[in-house]
Short mmCIF file of C-alpha atoms and ligand atoms in Angstrom, two decimals:
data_model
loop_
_atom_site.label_atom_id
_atom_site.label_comp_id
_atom_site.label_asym_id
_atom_site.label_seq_id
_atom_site.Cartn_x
_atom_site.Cartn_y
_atom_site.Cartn_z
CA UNK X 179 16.81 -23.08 1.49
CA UNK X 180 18.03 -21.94 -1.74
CA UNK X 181 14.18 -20.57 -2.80
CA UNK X 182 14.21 -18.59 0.64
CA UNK X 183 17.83 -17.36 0.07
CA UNK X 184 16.66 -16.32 -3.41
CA UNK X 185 13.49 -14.84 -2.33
CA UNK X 186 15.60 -12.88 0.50
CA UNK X 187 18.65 -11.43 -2.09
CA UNK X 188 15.34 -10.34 -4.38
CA UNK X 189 13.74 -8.31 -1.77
CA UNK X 190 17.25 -6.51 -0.13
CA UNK X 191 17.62 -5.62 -4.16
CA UNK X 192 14.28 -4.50 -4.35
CA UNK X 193 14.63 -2.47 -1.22
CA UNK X 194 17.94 -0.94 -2.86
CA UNK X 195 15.79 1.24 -4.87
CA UNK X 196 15.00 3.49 -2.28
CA UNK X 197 17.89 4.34 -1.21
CA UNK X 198 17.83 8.31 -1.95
CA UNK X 199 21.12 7.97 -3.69
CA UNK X 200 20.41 5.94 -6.38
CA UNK X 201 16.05 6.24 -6.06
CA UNK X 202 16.60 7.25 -10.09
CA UNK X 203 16.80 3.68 -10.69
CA UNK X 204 20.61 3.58 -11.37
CA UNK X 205 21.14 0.92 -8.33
CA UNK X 206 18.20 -1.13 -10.11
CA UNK X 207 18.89 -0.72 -13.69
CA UNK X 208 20.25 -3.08 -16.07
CA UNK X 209 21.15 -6.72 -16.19
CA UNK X 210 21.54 -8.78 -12.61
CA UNK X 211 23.10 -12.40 -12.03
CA UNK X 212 22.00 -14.87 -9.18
CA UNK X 213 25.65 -16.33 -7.75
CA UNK X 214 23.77 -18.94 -5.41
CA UNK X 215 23.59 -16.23 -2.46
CA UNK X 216 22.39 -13.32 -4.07
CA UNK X 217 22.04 -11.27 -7.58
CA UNK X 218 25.24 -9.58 -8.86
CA UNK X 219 25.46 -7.01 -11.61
CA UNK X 220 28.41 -8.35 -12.99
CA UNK X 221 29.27 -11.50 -14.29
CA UNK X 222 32.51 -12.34 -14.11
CA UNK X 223 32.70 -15.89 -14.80
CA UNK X 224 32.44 -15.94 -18.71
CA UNK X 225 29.37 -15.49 -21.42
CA UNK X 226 25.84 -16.81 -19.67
CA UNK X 227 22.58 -14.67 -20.02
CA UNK X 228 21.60 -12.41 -17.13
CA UNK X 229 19.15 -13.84 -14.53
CA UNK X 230 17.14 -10.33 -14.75
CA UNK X 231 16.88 -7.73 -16.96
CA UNK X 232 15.24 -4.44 -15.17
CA UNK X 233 14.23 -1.25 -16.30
CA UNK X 234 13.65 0.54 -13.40
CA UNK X 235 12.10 3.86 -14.42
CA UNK X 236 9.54 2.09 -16.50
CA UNK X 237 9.11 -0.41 -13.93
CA UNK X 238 9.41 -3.56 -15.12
CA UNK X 239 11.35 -6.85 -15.55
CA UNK X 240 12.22 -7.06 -18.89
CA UNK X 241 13.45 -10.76 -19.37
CA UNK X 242 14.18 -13.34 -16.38
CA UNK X 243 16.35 -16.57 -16.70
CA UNK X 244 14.67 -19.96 -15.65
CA UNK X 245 17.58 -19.75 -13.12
CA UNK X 246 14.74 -17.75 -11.11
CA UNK X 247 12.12 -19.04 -9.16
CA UNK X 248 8.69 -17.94 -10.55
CA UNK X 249 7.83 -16.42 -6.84
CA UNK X 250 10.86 -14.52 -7.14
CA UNK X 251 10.05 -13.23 -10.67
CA UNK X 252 6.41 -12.26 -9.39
CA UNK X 253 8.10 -10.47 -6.56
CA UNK X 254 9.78 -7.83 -8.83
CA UNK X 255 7.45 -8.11 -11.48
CA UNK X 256 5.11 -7.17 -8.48
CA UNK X 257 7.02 -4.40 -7.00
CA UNK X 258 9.14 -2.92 -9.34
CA UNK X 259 6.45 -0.35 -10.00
CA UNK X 260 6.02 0.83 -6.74
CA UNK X 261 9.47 2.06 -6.57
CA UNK X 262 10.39 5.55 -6.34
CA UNK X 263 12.45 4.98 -9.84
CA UNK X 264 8.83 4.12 -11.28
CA UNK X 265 7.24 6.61 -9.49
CA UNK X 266 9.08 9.77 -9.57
CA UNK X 267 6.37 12.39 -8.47
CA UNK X 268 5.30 10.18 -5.47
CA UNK X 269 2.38 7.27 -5.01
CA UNK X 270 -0.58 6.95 -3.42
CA UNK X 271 -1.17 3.05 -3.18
CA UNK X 272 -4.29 1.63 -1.15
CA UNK X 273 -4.57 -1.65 -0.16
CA UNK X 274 -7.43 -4.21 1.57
CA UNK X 275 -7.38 -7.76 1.89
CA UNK X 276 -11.27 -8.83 1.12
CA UNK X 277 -13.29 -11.87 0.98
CA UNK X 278 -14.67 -13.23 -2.32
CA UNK X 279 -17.92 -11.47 -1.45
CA UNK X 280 -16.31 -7.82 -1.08
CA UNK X 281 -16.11 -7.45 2.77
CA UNK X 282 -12.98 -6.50 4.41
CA UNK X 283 -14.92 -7.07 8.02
CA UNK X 284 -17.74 -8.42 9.91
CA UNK X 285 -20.39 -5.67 10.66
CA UNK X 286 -19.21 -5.36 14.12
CA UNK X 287 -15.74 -5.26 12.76
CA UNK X 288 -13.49 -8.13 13.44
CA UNK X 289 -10.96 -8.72 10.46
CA UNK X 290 -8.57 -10.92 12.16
CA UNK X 291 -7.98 -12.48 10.11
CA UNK X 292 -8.86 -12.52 5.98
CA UNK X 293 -5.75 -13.36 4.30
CA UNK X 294 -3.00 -15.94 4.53
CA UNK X 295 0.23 -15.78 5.41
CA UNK X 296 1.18 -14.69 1.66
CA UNK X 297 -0.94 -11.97 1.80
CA UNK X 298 0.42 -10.42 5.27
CA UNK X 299 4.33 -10.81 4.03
CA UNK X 300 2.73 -8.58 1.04
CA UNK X 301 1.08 -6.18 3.70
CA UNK X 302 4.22 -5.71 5.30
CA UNK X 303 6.30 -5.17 2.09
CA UNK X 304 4.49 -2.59 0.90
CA UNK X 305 4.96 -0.86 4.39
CA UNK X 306 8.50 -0.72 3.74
CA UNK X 307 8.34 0.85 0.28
CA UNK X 308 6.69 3.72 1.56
CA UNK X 309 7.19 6.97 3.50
CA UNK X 310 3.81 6.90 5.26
CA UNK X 311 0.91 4.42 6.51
CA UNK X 312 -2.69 5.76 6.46
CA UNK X 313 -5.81 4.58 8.11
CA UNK X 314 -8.70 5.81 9.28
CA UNK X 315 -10.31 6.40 12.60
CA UNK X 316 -12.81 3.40 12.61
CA UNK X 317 -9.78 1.17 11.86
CA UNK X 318 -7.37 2.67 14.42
CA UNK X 319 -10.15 2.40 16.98
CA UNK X 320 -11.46 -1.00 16.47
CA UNK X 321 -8.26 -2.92 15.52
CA UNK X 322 -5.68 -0.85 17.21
CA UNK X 323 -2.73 -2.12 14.86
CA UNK X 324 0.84 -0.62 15.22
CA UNK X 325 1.60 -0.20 11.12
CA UNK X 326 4.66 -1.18 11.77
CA UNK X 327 7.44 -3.34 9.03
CA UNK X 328 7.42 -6.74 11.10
CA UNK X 329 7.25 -9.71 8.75
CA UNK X 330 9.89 -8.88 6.32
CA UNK X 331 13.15 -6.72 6.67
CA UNK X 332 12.55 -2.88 6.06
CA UNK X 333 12.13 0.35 8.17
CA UNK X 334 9.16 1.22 9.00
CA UNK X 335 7.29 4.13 7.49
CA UNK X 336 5.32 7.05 9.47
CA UNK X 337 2.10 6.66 10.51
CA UNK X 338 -0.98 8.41 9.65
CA UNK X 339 -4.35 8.08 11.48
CA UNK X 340 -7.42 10.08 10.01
CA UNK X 341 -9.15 11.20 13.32
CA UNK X 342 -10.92 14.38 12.68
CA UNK X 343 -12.63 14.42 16.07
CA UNK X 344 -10.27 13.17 18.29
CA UNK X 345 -11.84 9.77 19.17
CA UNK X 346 -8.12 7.52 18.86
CA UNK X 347 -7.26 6.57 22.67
CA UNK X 348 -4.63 7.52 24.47
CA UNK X 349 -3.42 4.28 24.90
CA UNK X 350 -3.90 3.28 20.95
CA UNK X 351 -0.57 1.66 20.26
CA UNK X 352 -0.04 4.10 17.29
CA UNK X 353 0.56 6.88 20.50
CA UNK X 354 2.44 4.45 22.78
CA UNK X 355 4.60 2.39 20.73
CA UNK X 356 7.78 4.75 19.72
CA UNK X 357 8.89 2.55 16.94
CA UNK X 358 7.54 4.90 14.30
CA UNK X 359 6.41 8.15 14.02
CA UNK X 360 2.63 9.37 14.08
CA UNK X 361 0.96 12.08 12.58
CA UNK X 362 -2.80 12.27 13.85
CA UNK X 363 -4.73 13.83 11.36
CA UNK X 364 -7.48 16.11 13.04
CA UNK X 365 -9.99 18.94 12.14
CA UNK X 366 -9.35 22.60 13.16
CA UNK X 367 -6.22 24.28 14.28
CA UNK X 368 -5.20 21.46 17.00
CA UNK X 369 -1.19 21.01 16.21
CA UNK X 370 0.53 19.87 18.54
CA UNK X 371 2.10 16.96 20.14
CA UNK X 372 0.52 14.19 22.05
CA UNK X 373 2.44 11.34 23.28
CA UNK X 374 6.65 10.95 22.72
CA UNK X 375 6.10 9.22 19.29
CA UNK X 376 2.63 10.96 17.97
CA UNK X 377 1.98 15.01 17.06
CA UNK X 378 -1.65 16.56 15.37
CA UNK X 379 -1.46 17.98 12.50
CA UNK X 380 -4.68 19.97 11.03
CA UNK X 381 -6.41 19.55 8.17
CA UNK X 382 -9.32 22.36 6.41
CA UNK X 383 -12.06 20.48 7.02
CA UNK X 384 -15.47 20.52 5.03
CA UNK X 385 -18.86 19.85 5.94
CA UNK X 386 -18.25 16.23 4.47
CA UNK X 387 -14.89 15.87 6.35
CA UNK X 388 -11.26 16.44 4.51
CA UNK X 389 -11.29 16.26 1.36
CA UNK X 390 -8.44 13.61 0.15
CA UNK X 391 -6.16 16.53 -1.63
CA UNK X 392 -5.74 18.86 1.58
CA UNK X 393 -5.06 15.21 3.34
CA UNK X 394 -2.20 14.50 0.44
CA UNK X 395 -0.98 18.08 0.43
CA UNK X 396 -0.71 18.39 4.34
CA UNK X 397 1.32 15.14 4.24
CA UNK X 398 3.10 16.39 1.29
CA UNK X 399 4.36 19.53 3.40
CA UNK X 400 6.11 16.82 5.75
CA UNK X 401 7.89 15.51 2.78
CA UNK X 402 5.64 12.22 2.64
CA UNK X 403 4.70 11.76 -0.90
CA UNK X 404 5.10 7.94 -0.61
CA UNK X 405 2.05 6.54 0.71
CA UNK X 406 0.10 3.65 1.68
CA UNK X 407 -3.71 3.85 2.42
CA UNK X 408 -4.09 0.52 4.29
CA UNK X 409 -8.03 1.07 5.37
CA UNK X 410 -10.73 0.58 6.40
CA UNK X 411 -13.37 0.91 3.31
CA UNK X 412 -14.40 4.06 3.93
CA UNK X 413 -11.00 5.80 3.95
CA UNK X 414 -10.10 4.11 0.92
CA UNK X 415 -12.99 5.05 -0.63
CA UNK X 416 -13.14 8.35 -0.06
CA UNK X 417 -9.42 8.45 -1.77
CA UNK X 418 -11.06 6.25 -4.73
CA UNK X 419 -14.24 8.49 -5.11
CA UNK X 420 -11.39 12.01 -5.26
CA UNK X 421 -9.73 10.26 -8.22
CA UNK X 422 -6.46 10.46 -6.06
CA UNK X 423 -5.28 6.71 -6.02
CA UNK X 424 -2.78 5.70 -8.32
CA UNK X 425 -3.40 2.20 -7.15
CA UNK X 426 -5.46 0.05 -5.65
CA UNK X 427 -4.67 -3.37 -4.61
CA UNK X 428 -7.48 -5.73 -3.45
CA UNK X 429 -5.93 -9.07 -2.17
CA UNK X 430 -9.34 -11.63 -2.38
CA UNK X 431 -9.29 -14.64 0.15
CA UNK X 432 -11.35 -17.34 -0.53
CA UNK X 433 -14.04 -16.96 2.29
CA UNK X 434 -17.55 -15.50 2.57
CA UNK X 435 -18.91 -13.53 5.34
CA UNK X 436 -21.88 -13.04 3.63
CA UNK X 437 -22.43 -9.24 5.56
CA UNK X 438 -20.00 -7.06 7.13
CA UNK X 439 -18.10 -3.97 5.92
CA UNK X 440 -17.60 -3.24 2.40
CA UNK X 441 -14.59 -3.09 0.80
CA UNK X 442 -15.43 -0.16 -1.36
CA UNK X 443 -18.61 1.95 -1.40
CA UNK X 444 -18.90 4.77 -3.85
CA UNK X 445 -21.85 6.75 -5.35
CA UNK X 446 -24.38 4.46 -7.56
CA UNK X 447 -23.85 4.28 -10.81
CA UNK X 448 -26.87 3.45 -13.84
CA UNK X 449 -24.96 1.61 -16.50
CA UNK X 450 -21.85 -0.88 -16.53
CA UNK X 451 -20.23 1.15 -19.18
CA UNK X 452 -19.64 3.61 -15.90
CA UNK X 453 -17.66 1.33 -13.64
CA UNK X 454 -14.05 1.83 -13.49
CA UNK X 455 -12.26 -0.89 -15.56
CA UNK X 456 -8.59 0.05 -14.94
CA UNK X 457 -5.52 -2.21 -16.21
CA UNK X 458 -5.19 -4.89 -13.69
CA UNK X 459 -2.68 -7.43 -13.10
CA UNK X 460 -3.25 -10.80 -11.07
CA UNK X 461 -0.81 -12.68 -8.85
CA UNK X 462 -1.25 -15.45 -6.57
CA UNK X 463 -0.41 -15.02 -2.74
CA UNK X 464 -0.40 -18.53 -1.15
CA UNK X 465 -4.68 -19.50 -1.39
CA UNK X 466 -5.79 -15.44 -2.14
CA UNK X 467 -5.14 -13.70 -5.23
CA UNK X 468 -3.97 -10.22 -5.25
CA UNK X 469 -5.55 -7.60 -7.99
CA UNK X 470 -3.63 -4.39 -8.81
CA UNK X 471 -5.38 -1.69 -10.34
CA UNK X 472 -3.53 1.25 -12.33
CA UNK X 473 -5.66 3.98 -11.86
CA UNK X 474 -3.35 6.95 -13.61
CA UNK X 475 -5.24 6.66 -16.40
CA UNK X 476 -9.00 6.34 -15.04
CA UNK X 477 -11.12 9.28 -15.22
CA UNK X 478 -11.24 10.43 -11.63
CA UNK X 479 -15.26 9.86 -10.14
CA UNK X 480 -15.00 13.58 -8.96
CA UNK X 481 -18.85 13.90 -8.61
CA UNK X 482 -18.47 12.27 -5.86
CA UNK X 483 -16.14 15.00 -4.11
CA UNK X 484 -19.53 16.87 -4.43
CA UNK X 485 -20.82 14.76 -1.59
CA UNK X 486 -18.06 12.64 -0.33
CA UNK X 487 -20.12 11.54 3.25
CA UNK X 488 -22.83 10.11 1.04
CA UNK X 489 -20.54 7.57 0.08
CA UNK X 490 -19.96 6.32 3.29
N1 LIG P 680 -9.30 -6.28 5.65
C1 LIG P 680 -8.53 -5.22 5.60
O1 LIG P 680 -7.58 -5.12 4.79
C2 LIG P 680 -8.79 -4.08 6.53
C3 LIG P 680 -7.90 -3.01 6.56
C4 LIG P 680 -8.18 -1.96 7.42
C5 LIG P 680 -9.33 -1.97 8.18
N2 LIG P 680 -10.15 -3.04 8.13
C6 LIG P 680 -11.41 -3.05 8.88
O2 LIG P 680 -12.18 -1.99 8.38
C7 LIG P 680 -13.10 -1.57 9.39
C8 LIG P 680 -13.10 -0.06 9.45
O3 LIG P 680 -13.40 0.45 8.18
P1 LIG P 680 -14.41 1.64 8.03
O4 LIG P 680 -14.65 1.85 6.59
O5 LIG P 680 -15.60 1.34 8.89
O6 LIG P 680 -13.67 2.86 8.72
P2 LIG P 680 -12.23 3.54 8.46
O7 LIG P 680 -12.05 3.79 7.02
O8 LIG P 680 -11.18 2.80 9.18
O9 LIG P 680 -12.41 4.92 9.25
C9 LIG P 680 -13.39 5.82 8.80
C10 LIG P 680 -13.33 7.03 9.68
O10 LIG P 680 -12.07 7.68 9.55
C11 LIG P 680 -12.27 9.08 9.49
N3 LIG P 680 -12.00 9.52 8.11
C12 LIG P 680 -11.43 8.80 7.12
N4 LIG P 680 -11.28 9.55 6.03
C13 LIG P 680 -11.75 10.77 6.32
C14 LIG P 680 -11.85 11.99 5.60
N5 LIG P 680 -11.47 12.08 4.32
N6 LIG P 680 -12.39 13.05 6.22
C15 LIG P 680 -12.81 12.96 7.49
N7 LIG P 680 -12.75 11.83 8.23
C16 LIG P 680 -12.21 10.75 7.65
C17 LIG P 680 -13.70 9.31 9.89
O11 LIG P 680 -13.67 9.34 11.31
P3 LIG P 680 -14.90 9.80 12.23
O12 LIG P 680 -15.88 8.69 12.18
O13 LIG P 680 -14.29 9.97 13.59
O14 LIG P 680 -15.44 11.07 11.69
C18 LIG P 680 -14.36 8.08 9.32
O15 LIG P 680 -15.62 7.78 9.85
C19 LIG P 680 -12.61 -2.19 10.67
O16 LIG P 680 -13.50 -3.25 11.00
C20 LIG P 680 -11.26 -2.77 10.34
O17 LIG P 680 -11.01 -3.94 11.08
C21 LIG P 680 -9.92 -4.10 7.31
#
């Protein structure tokens, strides 16, 4: 019980960083105490070494007591990056859970499901650090999720389908269910709304579809700078390929399904020396391990914006 009350006090502090009023970090910052039902910035009760030391604009845990659990010190070590006191000019974060052979569906596109348990409570917590939810058409179609915070406490962000012909049904829960907000992304000069929860919003569209800026700027007019692009492959890839993800998490599960949809597809490369190595840290969720890539500093694969529906 005490490991789940930890793990519980770690994430209501975590989520106290985006609280507008103190999203500089100043709710975050500094030195942090566990009292046996949750962390305390103040000590009271004589000399003993803080539990946590944060640094919230730089985004990291600094020094943690063996008082903490090691899941609980992954869990900011994990997060405190994504925060808007780490990320003051917004984030665009993608993430997929994939098998060990780099599918994130069978070819007719079940995905029910990949990960464990560990890897959904992650899904869900990175839906309530963000302002907005993004998937694509295929996914909204096929899987018909709701994108909604269920697993874990936290509010749940906007949602963002990428429909640019108007193929989501009317009865997709992303139009029905009024628990969130939905912005339906489509080509031409269609705004308007749709259902009591769910509005259009256009997008310039190219000959190769949107191109992932006008989707980020459009969204960006809304005041959604906070983003999660949770699939499918081709979405994400498309965000990849524009150089416009500042990170990309790939949580692996242990299974093969030997064909299916890819993960990640982007234009062919000749030489190793060309792939995209970016920093990457590892942490285990439950039986699948969870890679987060830090692409800031990775030169952006804009040839591909050249012909973005090749990639696909
Ligand atoms: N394992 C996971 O974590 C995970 C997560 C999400 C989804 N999935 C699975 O992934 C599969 C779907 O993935 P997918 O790659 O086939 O499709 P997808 O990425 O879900 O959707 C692709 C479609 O979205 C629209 N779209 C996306 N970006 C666009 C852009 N920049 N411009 C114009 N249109 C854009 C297009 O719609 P139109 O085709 O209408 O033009 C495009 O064909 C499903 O089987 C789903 O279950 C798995």
């Amino acid at each position: 019980m005490v490991g789940s009350a930890m793990v519980t006090a770690a994430w209501a502090l975590l989520r106290s960083g985006l609280n507008p009023d103190t999203a500089d970090g100043s709710s975050l910052d500094g030195a942090w105490y566990w009292s046996g039902s949750g962390f305390e910035p103040k000590h009271t009760g004589g000399a003993r070494e803080a539990d946590l030391m944060i640094d919230a604009p730089a985004g990291k845990l600094v020094a943690v007591s063996a008082r903490v659990m090691p899941a609980v010190a992954d869990l900011f070590a994990m997060m405190l990056p994504l925060l808007p006191a780490a990320t003051p000019h917004g984030l665009v974060l993608a993430h997929m859970g994939q098998s060990l052979d780099g599918h994130i569906a069978t070819a007719g596109g079940h995905s029910h499901v990949i990960g464990g348990p560990e890897s959904l409570d992650h899904l869900h917590r990175l839906r309530a650090l963000v302002e907005a939810v993004l998937v694509g058409a295929e996914t909204a179609c096929l899987d018909r999720p709701r994108l909604t915070v269920r697993r874990v406490v936290g509010a749940n962000p906007v949602r963002v389908v990428v429909d640019p012909r108007g193929r989501l049904p009317a009865d997709s829960p992303v139009l029905t269910d009024t628990a969130a907000p939905t912005l339906v992304l489509r080509a031409g000069s269609t705004a308007g709304h749709l259902s009591a929860c769910a509005e259009t919003l256009a997008v310039p569209a190219g000959p190769d579809g949107f191109a992932p800026a006008d989707i980020l700027q459009v969204l960006a007019a809304r005041g959604l700078t906070r983003l999660l692009i949770e699939g499918g492959g081709g979405t994400v890839s498309r965000f990849l390929a524009a150089g416009r993800l500042d990170r990309l998490q790939l949580s692996v599960a242990p299974l093969l399904i030997g064909s299916g949809r890819p993960a990640l597809a982007l234009p062919p490369i000749d030489r190793l020396d060309q792939a995209l190595r970016p920093p990457t840290r590892r942490w285990s969720l439950g039986a699948d391990t969870l890679f987060d890539m830090d692409l800031r500093g990775v030169a952006a694969r804009r040839s591909a914006m050249d012909s973005p529906a090749t990639m696909i």
